[in-house]
GROMACS .gro file of C-alpha atoms in nm:
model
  412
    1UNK     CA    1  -7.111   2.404   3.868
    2UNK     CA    2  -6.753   2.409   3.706
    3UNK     CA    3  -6.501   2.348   3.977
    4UNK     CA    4  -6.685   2.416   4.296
    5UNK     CA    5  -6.606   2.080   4.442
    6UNK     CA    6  -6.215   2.081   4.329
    7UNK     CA    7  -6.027   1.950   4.616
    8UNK     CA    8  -5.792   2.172   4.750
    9UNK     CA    9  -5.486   1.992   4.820
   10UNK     CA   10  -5.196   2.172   5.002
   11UNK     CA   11  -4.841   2.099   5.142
   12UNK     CA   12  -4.688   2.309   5.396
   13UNK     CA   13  -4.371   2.252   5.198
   14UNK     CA   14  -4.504   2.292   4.820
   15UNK     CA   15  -4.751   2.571   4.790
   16UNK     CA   16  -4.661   2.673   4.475
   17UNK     CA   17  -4.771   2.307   4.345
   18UNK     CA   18  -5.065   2.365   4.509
   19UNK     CA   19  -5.065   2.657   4.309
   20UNK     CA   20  -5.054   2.531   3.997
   21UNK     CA   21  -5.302   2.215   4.043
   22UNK     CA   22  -5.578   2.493   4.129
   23UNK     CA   23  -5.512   2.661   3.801
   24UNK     CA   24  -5.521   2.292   3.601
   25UNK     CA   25  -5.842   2.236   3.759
   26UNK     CA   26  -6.014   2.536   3.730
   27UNK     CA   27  -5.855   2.575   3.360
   28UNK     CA   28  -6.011   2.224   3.281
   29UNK     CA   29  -6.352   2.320   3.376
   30UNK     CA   30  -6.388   1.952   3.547
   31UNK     CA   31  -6.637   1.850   3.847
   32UNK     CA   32  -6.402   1.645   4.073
   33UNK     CA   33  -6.701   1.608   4.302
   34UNK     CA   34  -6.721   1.396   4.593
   35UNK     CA   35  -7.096   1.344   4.496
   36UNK     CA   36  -7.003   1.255   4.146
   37UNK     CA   37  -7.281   1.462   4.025
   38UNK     CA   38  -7.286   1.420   3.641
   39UNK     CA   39  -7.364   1.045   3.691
   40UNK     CA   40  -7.666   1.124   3.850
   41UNK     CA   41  -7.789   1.334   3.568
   42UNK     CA   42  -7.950   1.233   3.191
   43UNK     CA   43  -7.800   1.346   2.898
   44UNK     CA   44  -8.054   1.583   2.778
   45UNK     CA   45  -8.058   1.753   3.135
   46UNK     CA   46  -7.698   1.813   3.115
   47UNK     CA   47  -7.756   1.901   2.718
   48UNK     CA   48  -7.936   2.200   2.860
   49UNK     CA   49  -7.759   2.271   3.134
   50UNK     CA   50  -7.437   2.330   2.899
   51UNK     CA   51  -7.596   2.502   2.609
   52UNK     CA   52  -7.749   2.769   2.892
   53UNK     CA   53  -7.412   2.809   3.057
   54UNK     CA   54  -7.210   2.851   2.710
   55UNK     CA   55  -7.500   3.119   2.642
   56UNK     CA   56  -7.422   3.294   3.015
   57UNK     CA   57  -7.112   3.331   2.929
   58UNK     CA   58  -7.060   3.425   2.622
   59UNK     CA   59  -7.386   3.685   2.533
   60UNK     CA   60  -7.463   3.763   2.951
   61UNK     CA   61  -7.142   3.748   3.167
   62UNK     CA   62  -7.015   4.069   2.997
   63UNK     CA   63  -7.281   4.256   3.015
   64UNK     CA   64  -7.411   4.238   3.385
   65UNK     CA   65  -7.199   4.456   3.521
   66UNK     CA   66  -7.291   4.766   3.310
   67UNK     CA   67  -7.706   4.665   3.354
   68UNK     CA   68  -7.654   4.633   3.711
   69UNK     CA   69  -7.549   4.994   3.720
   70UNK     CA   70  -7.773   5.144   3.501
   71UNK     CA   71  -8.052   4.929   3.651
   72UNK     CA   72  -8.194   4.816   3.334
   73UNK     CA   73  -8.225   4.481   3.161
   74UNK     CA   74  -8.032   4.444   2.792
   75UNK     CA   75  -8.356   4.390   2.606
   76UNK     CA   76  -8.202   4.288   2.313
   77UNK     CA   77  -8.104   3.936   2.438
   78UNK     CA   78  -8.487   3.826   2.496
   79UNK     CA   79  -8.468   3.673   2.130
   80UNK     CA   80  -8.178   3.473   2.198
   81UNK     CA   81  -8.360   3.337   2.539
   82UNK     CA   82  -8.612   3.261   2.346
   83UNK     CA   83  -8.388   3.114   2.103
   84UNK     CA   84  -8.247   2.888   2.341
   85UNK     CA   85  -8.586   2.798   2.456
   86UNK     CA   86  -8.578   2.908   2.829
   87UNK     CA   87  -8.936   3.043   2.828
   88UNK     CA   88  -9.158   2.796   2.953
   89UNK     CA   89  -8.942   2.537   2.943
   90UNK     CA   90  -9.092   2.263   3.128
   91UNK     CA   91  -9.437   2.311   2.988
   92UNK     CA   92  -9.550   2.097   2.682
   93UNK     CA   93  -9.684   2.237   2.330
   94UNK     CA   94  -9.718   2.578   2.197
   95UNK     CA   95  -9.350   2.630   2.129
   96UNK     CA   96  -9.218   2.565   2.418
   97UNK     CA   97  -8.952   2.331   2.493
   98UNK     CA   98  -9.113   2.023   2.763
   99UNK     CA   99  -8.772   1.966   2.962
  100UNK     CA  100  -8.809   1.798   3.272
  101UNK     CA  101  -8.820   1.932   3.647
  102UNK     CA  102  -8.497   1.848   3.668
  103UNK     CA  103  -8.333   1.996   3.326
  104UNK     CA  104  -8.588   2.313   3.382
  105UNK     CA  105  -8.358   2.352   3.752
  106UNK     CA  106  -8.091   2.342   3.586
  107UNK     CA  107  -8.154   2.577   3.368
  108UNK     CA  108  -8.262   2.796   3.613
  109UNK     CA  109  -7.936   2.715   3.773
  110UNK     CA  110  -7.735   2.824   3.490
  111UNK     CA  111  -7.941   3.169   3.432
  112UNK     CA  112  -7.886   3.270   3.831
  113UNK     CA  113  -7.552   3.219   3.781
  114UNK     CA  114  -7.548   3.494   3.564
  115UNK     CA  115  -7.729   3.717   3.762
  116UNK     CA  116  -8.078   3.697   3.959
  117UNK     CA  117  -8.214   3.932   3.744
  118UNK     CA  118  -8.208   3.711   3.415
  119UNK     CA  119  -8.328   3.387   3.609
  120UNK     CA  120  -8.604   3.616   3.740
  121UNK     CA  121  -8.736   3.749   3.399
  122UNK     CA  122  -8.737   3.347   3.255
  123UNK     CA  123  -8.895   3.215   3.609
  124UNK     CA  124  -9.218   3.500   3.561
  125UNK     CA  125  -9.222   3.448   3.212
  126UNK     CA  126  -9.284   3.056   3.255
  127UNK     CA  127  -9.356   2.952   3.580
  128UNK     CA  128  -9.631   3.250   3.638
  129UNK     CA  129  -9.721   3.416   3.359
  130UNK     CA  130  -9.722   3.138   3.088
  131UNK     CA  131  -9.778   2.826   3.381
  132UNK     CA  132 -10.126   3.016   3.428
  133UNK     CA  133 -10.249   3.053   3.103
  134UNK     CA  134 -10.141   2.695   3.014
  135UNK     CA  135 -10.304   2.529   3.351
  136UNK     CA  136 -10.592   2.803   3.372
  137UNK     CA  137 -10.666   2.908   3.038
  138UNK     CA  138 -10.904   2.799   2.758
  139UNK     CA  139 -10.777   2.639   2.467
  140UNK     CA  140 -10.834   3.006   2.261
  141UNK     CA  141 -10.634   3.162   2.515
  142UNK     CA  142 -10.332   2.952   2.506
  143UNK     CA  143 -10.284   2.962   2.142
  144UNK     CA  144 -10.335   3.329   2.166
  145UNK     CA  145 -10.069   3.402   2.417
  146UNK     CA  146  -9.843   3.112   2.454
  147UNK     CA  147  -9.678   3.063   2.112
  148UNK     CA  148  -9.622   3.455   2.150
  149UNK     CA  149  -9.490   3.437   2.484
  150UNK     CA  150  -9.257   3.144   2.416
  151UNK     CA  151  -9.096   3.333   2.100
  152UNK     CA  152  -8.994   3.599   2.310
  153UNK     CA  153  -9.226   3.828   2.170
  154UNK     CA  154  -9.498   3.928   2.430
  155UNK     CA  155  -9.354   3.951   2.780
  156UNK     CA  156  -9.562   3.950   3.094
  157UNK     CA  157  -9.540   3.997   3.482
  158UNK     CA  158  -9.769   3.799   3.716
  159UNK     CA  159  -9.923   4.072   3.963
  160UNK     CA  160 -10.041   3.905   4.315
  161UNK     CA  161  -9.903   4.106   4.528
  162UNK     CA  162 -10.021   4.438   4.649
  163UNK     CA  163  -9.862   4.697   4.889
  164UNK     CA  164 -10.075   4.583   5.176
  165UNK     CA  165 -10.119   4.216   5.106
  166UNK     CA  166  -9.803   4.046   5.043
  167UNK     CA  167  -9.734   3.740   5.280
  168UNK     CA  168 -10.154   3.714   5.313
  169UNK     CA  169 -10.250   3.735   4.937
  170UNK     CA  170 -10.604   3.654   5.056
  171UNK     CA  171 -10.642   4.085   5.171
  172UNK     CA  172 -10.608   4.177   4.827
  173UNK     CA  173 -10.829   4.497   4.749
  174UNK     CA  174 -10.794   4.422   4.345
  175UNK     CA  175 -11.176   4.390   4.236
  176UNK     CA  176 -11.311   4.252   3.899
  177UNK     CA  177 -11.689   4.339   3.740
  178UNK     CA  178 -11.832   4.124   3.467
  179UNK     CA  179 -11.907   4.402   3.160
  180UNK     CA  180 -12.005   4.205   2.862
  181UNK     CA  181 -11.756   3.920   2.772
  182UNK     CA  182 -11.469   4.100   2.977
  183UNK     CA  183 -11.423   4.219   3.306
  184UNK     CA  184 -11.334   4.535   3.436
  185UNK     CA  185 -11.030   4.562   3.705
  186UNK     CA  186 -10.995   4.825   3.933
  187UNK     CA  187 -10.702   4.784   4.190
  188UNK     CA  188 -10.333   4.838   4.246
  189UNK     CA  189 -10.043   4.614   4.226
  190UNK     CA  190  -9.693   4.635   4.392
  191UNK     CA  191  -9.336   4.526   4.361
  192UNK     CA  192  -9.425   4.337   4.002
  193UNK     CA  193  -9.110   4.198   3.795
  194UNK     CA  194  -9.110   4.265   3.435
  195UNK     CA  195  -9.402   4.493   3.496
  196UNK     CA  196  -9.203   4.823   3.312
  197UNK     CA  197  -9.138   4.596   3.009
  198UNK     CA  198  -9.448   4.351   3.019
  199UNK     CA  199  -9.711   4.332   2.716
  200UNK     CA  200  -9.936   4.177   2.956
  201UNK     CA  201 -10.000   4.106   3.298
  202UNK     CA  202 -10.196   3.806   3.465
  203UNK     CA  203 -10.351   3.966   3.740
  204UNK     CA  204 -10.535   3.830   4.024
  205UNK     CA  205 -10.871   4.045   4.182
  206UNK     CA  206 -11.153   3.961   4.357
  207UNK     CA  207 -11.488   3.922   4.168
  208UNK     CA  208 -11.769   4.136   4.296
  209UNK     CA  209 -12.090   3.921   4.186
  210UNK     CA  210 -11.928   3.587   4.271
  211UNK     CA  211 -11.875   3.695   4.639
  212UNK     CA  212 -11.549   3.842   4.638
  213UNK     CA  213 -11.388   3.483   4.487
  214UNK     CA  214 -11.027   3.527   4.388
  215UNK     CA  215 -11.012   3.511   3.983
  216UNK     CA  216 -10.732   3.512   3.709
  217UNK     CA  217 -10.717   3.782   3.428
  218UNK     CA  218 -10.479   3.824   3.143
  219UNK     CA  219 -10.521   4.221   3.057
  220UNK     CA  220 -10.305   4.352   2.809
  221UNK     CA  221 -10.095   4.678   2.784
  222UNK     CA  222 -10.369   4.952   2.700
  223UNK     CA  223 -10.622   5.194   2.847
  224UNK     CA  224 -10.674   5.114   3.213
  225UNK     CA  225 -10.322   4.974   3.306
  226UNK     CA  226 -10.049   5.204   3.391
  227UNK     CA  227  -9.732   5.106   3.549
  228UNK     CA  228  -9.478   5.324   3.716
  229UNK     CA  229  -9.150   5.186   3.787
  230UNK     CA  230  -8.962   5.101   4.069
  231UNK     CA  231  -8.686   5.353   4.132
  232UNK     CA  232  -8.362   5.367   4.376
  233UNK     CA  233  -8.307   5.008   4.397
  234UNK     CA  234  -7.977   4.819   4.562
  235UNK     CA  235  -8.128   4.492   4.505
  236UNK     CA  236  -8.212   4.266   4.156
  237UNK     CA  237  -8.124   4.604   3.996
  238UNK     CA  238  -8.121   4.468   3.633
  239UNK     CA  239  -8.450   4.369   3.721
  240UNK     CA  240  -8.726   4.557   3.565
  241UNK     CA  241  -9.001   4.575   3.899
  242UNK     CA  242  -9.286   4.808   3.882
  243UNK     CA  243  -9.638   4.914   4.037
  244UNK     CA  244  -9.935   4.917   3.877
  245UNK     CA  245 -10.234   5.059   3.859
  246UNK     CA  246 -10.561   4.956   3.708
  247UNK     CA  247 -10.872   5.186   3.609
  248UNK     CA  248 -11.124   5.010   3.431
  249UNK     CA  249 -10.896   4.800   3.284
  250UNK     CA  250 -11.032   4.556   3.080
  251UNK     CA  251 -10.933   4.216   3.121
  252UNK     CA  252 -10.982   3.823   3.000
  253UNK     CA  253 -11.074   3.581   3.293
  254UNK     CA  254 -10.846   3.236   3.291
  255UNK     CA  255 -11.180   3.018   3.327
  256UNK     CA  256 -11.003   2.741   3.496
  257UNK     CA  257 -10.907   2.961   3.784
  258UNK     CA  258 -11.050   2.992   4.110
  259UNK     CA  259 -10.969   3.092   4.448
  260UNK     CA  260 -10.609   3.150   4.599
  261UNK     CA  261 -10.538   2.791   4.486
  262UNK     CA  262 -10.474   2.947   4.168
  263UNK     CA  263 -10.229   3.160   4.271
  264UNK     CA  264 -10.058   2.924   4.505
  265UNK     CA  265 -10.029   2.666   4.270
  266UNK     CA  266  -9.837   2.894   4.014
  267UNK     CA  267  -9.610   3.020   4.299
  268UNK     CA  268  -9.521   2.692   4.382
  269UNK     CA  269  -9.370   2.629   3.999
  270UNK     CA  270  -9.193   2.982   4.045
  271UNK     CA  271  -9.032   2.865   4.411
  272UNK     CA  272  -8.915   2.527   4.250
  273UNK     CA  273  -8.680   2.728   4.023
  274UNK     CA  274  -8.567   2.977   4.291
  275UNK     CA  275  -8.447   2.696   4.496
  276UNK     CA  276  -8.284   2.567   4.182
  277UNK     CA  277  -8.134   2.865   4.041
  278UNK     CA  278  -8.019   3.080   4.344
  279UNK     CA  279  -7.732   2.777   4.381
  280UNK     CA  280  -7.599   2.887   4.064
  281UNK     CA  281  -7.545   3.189   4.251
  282UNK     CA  282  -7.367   3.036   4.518
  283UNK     CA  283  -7.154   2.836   4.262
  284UNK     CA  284  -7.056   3.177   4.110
  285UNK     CA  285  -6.949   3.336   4.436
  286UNK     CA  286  -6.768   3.003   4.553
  287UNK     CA  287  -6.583   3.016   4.216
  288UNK     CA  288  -6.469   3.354   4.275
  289UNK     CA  289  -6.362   3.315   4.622
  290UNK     CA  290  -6.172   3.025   4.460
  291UNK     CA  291  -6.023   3.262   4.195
  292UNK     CA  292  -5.897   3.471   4.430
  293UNK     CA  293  -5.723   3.262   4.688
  294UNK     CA  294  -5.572   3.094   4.409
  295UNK     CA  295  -5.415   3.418   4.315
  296UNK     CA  296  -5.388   3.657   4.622
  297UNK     CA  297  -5.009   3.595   4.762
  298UNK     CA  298  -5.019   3.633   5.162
  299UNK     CA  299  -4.689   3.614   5.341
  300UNK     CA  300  -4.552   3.473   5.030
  301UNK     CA  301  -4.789   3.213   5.005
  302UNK     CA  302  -5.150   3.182   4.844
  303UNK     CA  303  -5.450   3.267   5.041
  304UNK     CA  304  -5.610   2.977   4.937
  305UNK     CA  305  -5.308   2.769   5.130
  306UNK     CA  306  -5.444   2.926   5.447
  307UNK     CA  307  -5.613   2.675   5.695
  308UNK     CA  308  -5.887   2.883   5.739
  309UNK     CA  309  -5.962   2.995   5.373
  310UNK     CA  310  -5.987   2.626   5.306
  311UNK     CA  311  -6.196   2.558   5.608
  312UNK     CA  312  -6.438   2.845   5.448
  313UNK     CA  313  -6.410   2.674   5.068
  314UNK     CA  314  -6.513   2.350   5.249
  315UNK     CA  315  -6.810   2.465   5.416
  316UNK     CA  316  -6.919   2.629   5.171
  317UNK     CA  317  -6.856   2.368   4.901
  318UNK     CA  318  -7.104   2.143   5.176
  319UNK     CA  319  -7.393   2.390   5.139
  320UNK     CA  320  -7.374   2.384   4.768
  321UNK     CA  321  -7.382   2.036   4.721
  322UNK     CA  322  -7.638   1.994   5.012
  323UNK     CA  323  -7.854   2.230   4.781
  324UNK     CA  324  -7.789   2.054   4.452
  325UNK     CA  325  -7.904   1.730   4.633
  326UNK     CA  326  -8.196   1.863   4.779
  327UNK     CA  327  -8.323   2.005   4.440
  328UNK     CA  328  -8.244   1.699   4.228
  329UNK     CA  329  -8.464   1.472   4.486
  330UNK     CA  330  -8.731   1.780   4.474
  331UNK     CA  331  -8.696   1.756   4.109
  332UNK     CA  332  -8.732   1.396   4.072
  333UNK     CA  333  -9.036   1.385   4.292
  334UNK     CA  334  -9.170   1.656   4.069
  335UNK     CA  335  -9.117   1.461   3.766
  336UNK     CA  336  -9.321   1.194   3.919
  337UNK     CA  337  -9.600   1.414   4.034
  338UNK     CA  338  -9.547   1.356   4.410
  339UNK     CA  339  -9.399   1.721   4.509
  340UNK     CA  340  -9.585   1.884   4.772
  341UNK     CA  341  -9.604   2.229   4.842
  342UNK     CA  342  -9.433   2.169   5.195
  343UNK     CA  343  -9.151   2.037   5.049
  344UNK     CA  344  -9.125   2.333   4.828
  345UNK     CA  345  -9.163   2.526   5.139
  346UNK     CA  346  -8.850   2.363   5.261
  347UNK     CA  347  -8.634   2.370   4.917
  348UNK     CA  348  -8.712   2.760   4.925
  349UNK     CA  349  -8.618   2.853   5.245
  350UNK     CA  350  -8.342   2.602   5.252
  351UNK     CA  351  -8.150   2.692   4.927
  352UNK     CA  352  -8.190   3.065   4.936
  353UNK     CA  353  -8.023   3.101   5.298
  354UNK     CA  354  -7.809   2.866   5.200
  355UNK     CA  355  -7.659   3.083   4.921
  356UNK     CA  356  -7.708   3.385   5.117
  357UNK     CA  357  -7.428   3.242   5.324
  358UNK     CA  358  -7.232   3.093   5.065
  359UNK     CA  359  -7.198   3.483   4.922
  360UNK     CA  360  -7.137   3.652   5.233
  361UNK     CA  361  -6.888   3.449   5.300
  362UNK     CA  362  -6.730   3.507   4.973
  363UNK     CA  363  -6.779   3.873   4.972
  364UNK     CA  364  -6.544   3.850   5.295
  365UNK     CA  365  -6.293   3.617   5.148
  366UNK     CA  366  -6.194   3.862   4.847
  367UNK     CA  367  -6.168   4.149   5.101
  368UNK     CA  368  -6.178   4.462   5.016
  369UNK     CA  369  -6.207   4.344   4.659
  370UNK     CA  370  -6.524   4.209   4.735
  371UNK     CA  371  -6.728   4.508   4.709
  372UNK     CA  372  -6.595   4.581   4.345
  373UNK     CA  373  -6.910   4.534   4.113
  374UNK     CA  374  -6.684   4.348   3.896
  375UNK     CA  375  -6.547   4.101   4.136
  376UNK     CA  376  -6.947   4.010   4.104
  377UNK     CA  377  -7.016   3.880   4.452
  378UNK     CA  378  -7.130   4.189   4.607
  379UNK     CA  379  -7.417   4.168   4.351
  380UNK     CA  380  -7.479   3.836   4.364
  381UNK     CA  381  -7.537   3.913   4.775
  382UNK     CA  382  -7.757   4.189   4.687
  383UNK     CA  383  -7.951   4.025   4.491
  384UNK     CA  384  -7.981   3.755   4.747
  385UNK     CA  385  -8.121   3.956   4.982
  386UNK     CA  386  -8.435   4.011   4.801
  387UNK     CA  387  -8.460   3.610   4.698
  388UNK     CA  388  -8.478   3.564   5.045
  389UNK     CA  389  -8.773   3.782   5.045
  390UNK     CA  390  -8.993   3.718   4.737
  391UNK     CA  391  -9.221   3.468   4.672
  392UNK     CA  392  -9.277   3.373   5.009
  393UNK     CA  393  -9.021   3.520   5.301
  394UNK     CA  394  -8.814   3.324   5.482
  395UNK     CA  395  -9.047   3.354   5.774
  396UNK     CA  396  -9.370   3.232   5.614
  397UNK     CA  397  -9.172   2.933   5.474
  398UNK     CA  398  -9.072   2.822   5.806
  399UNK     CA  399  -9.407   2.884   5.938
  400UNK     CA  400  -9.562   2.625   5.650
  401UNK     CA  401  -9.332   2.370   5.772
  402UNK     CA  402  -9.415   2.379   6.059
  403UNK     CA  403  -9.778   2.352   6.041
  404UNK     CA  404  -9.653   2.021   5.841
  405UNK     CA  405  -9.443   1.924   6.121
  406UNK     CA  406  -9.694   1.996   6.423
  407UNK     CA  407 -10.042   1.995   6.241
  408UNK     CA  408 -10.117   2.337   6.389
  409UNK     CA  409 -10.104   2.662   6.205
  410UNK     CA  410  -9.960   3.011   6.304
  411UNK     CA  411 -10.100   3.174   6.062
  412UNK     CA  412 -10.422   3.233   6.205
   0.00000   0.00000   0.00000
């Protein structure tokens, strides 16, 4: 969050003191917020929230740039996520570290503020991969994979989606046979993160003698399951995404799983920490644009002196905090067990284009400038653009509040 919320406050006669007191602030790192956000946070959330950031920025921040062009993840800093307990964070035993809703969003926060790419590898790691086997697993299957998975040293990629059956998960053509104590998947997967680097995927397919019911399988990395990766991206580049394919693969069913509830239910964990973490995001861009008018003379003054850079800081200072409040009420409810997915529905959609806007307009406010990988905001607005897509589009969000709102559904 840093100095997002740092009033701006400018003299036609002094600018150079105005100068200067954006420099203090940003120097001492304070949140002069007109929300007074810390107060409404518990120690331990902002305990994690700092130890994350500190991490970010020291072991992450200078190496983004040169992943994001090479389009590959540093792979070497999975122990020290794991280290800092980030994987499966807000789920309890086997390692991992039981924050809650609201420390896990901020957490996610923090990681998205790095990049997308590194809040997306955590989120698929906890929310989907690890959230299933812990809600859907049997008690042999979690100590199997979660103490692994929580140490950093199995990774795995949740594959739903398929080429054909994105937004309607229910036209899957994955199938699963019973053969022995296994099942055999046959079936093809699309745009899957962490799927090039994954141990093991939970994969959902339909099972042919129980009339075509929707099931959850952990298969691991072996004979059956090959995975090509995604190539040519502009988007979440530091992202590992790949497609697989399954032949025969054999795979253990999650008993506790059933039907497209299954799935749903471990989307809607994921979508909690998008809505979370794609304001860090925003808060990175804003603090650029920040940077920049701070230091960018214009007619002899600084840009950020300018009525209408100011009017742009304010606005969007007002979506970020409008975000921050909408997750920490979202995150409280969780906490209490009293989230619903419609609300989820509307902290997605809500935060993500919310951010989207936040780093458009700060790609425009650096100029020129702005499209320098390094000046980070290009990337961040990038990577945006494929937030807005996964895990539900913007579009099918809005369409699930509004079945909430008027009781009718467009989707069929």
């Amino acid at each position: 969050m840093r100095s997002f919320l740092l009033a701006l406050r400018t003299s036609r006669r002094c600018y150079s003191a105005a100068h200067k007191a954006i420099k203090l602030a940003q120097q001492q790192d304070l949140e002069q917020d007109i929300l007074a956000w810390e107060s409404l946070l518990a120690p331990e959330e902002t305990a994690a929230r700092d130890a994350v950031r500190a991490w970010v920025d020291a072991r992450f921040a200078p190496r983004i740039t040169e992943a994001h062009r090479r389009g590959a993840f540093p792979r070497d800093l999975i122990p020290e996520l794991a280290e800092l307990g980030v994987f499966g964070a807000s789920l309890q035993g086997y390692g991992c570290a039981g924050m809650s809703s609201v420390a896990y969003g901020l957490v996610m926060q923090e990681l998205e503020r790095g990049d997308s790419a590194l809040r997306s590898l955590c989120s698929v790691q906890g929310s989907l991969v690890m959230h299933a086997i812990h809600a859907f697993g049997s008690p042999e299957q979690r100590e199997r994979w979660l103490p692994a998975l929580a140490q950093g040293k199995l990774i795995g990629c949740f594959a739903l989606t398929e080429s054909s059956a994105g937004s309607d998960p229910a036209a899957m053509a994955a199938t699963a046979r019973r053969d022995g104590d296994a099942y055999m998947l046959e079936g093809e997967k699309a745009w899957i993160t962490n799927a090039p680097i994954a141990d093991l995927a939970v994969v959902f397919a339909k099972v042919a003698d129980e009339d075509g019911r929707v099931r959850a399988f952990v298969v691991e990395r072996g004979p059956g399951l090959e995975v090509h990766s995604v190539e040519g991206k502009l988007s979440l580049r530091a992202s590992p995404t790949g497609n697989i394919l399954l032949a025969a693969a054999r795979g253990a069913l999650l008993p506790g799983s059933g039907g497209l509830k299954s799935a749903l239910q471990c989307l809607t964990q994921a979508r909690e920490g998008i809505a979370w973490g794609v304001t860090g995001a925003a808060m990175d861009c804003f603090e650029a644009a920040l940077d920049y008018g701070a230091h960018r003379q214009v007619f002899g003054r600084p840009l950020a002196s300018r009525q209408l850079f100011q009017e742009r800081l304010a606005t969007m200072a007002q979506s970020i905090v409008t975000s921050q409040l909408m997750s920490l009420h979202f995150g409280r409810l969780k906490d209490q067990g009293r989230l619903t997915p419609v609300q989820v529905s509307l902290h997605k959609r809500h935060n993500v284009a919310a951010a989207r806007r936040v780093a458009s307009d700060a790609r425009a406010m650096l100029g020129a400038n702005g499209i320098i990988d390094t000046n980070k905001v290009m990337r961040h607005l990038m990577n945006l653009e494929s937030v807005y897509t996964y895990e539900g589009t913007d579009d099918v969000h809005a369409l699930a509040v509004g079945r909430a709102l008027t009781g009718i559904s467009a989707f069929s």
